[in-house]
Amino acid sequence: DAGITQSPRHKVTETGTPVTLRCHQTENHRYMYWYRQDPGHGLRLIHYSYGVKDTDKGEVSDGYSVSRSKTEDFLLTLESATSSQTSVYFCAISEGAPDTQYFGPGTRLTVL
Amino acid sequence: KNEVEQSPQNLTAQEGEFITINCSYSVGISALHWLQQHPGGGIVSLFMLSSGKKKHGRLIATINIQEKHSSLHITASHPRDSAVYICAVTYSGGGADGLTFGKGTHLIIQP
């Protein structure tokens, strides 16, 4: 299995609070992605990174920001969490693009 | 809007049956992916293909670029194949290298 971890795995927070999710990889892959998965919508791309400090927006980027200061870490920040951001968040990595993507175990976020 | 459509949405079959899940997409792609997600579990990539056919064990994936259609087949299905199967594409052109997903096919194999 690809070495990819996400933290925390579960989080409950309140509306209006900032939240940061971390994705960490040990594969030295160039590309990293954040997706969210919701019933009725499936998986959707939030942001992606194609190198250190190189990021771009995906389909559902409003309300989210990302940072990648090291190859191995890709952070997703909700500046002021809302209930609509309650979801399961998956990080994925790939060596190239297009290429096979390897997914992390997911983070279940609940915003009350 | 670029869309990925899967059918059927739900499929229940008996152990040993031959399973087919279909995926269609609307515009040109550079690659198509089949993924598997077990209940409460993570997501595993099964195949990435841009032409022809790939086989891994009892799983076979095919793609017809001209018809913008792909199929995932499972031979000699087993209860452990019960999962959600997700089709996803990487579109040609545009700026995003991420995947665009179908809504998944929920497969149940009964013993």
PDB file of N, CA and C in Angstrom, chain B residues 5-6 15 27 30 32 39 41 44 50 55 58-59 61-62 69-70 84-85 87 93 95 103:
ATOM      1  N   GLU B   5     -21.436   9.195 -16.125  1.00  0.00           N
ATOM      2  CA  GLU B   5     -22.650   8.489 -15.773  1.00  0.00           C
ATOM      3  C   GLU B   5     -22.364   6.999 -15.620  1.00  0.00           C
ATOM      4  N   GLN B   6     -22.865   6.432 -14.540  1.00  0.00           N
ATOM      5  CA  GLN B   6     -22.698   5.006 -14.303  1.00  0.00           C
ATOM      6  C   GLN B   6     -24.047   4.311 -14.277  1.00  0.00           C
ATOM      7  N   GLU B  15     -23.882 -15.301  -6.089  1.00  0.00           N
ATOM      8  CA  GLU B  15     -22.488 -15.724  -6.193  1.00  0.00           C
ATOM      9  C   GLU B  15     -22.279 -16.541  -7.470  1.00  0.00           C
ATOM     10  N   VAL B  27     -17.072  14.135 -22.729  1.00  0.00           N
ATOM     11  CA  VAL B  27     -16.067  14.801 -23.556  1.00  0.00           C
ATOM     12  C   VAL B  27     -14.775  13.998 -23.545  1.00  0.00           C
ATOM     13  N   SER B  30      -8.178  11.843 -21.053  1.00  0.00           N
ATOM     14  CA  SER B  30      -6.827  11.291 -21.193  1.00  0.00           C
ATOM     15  C   SER B  30      -6.714   9.944 -20.488  1.00  0.00           C
ATOM     16  N   LEU B  32      -9.229   6.849 -17.965  1.00  0.00           N
ATOM     17  CA  LEU B  32     -10.420   6.463 -17.207  1.00  0.00           C
ATOM     18  C   LEU B  32      -9.983   5.515 -16.097  1.00  0.00           C
ATOM     19  N   PRO B  39     -17.768  -0.872   2.189  1.00  0.00           N
ATOM     20  CA  PRO B  39     -18.543  -0.109   3.177  1.00  0.00           C
ATOM     21  C   PRO B  39     -17.663   0.364   4.327  1.00  0.00           C
ATOM     22  N   GLY B  41     -15.047   1.825   4.244  1.00  0.00           N
ATOM     23  CA  GLY B  41     -13.633   1.629   3.973  1.00  0.00           C
ATOM     24  C   GLY B  41     -13.029   2.657   3.056  1.00  0.00           C
ATOM     25  N   VAL B  44      -9.799   2.160  -3.296  1.00  0.00           N
ATOM     26  CA  VAL B  44      -8.680   1.465  -3.929  1.00  0.00           C
ATOM     27  C   VAL B  44      -8.800   1.599  -5.439  1.00  0.00           C
ATOM     28  N   SER B  50      -6.533   3.963 -20.933  1.00  0.00           N
ATOM     29  CA  SER B  50      -6.806   4.987 -21.935  1.00  0.00           C
ATOM     30  C   SER B  50      -7.201   4.366 -23.265  1.00  0.00           C
ATOM     31  N   LYS B  55      -6.865  -6.595 -17.572  1.00  0.00           N
ATOM     32  CA  LYS B  55      -7.380  -7.701 -16.753  1.00  0.00           C
ATOM     33  C   LYS B  55      -6.511  -7.858 -15.524  1.00  0.00           C
ATOM     34  N   ARG B  58      -9.994 -11.705 -11.540  1.00  0.00           N
ATOM     35  CA  ARG B  58     -11.354 -11.885 -12.073  1.00  0.00           C
ATOM     36  C   ARG B  58     -11.961 -10.583 -12.601  1.00  0.00           C
ATOM     37  N   LEU B  59     -11.215  -9.517 -12.565  1.00  0.00           N
ATOM     38  CA  LEU B  59     -11.707  -8.220 -13.011  1.00  0.00           C
ATOM     39  C   LEU B  59     -11.164  -7.894 -14.401  1.00  0.00           C
ATOM     40  N   ALA B  61     -11.482  -4.668 -17.354  1.00  0.00           N
ATOM     41  CA  ALA B  61     -11.974  -3.336 -17.698  1.00  0.00           C
ATOM     42  C   ALA B  61     -11.716  -3.088 -19.174  1.00  0.00           C
ATOM     43  N   THR B  62     -12.726  -2.543 -19.848  1.00  0.00           N
ATOM     44  CA  THR B  62     -12.592  -2.214 -21.264  1.00  0.00           C
ATOM     45  C   THR B  62     -12.995  -0.762 -21.477  1.00  0.00           C
ATOM     46  N   HIS B  69     -17.236   5.219 -23.696  1.00  0.00           N
ATOM     47  CA  HIS B  69     -17.885   4.224 -22.846  1.00  0.00           C
ATOM     48  C   HIS B  69     -16.852   3.232 -22.316  1.00  0.00           C
ATOM     49  N   SER B  70     -17.048   2.835 -21.063  1.00  0.00           N
ATOM     50  CA  SER B  70     -16.192   1.827 -20.455  1.00  0.00           C
ATOM     51  C   SER B  70     -17.059   0.847 -19.681  1.00  0.00           C
ATOM     52  N   VAL B  84     -18.838  -0.653  -3.453  1.00  0.00           N
ATOM     53  CA  VAL B  84     -19.227   0.371  -4.417  1.00  0.00           C
ATOM     54  C   VAL B  84     -18.105   0.496  -5.442  1.00  0.00           C
ATOM     55  N   TYR B  85     -18.469   0.448  -6.699  1.00  0.00           N
ATOM     56  CA  TYR B  85     -17.504   0.575  -7.792  1.00  0.00           C
ATOM     57  C   TYR B  85     -17.711   1.933  -8.449  1.00  0.00           C
ATOM     58  N   CYS B  87     -16.483   4.852 -11.241  1.00  0.00           N
ATOM     59  CA  CYS B  87     -15.789   5.214 -12.467  1.00  0.00           C
ATOM     60  C   CYS B  87     -15.349   6.672 -12.351  1.00  0.00           C
ATOM     61  N   GLY B  93      -7.172  18.371 -21.728  1.00  0.00           N
ATOM     62  CA  GLY B  93      -7.232  19.826 -21.685  1.00  0.00           C
ATOM     63  C   GLY B  93      -7.685  20.324 -20.327  1.00  0.00           C
ATOM     64  N   GLY B  95      -7.485  22.765 -16.851  1.00  0.00           N
ATOM     65  CA  GLY B  95      -6.395  22.986 -15.918  1.00  0.00           C
ATOM     66  C   GLY B  95      -6.300  21.965 -14.817  1.00  0.00           C
ATOM     67  N   LYS B 103     -21.230   8.570  -9.790  1.00  0.00           N
ATOM     68  CA  LYS B 103     -21.794   8.450  -8.452  1.00  0.00           C
ATOM     69  C   LYS B 103     -21.672   7.043  -7.873  1.00  0.00           C
TER      70      LYS B 103
END
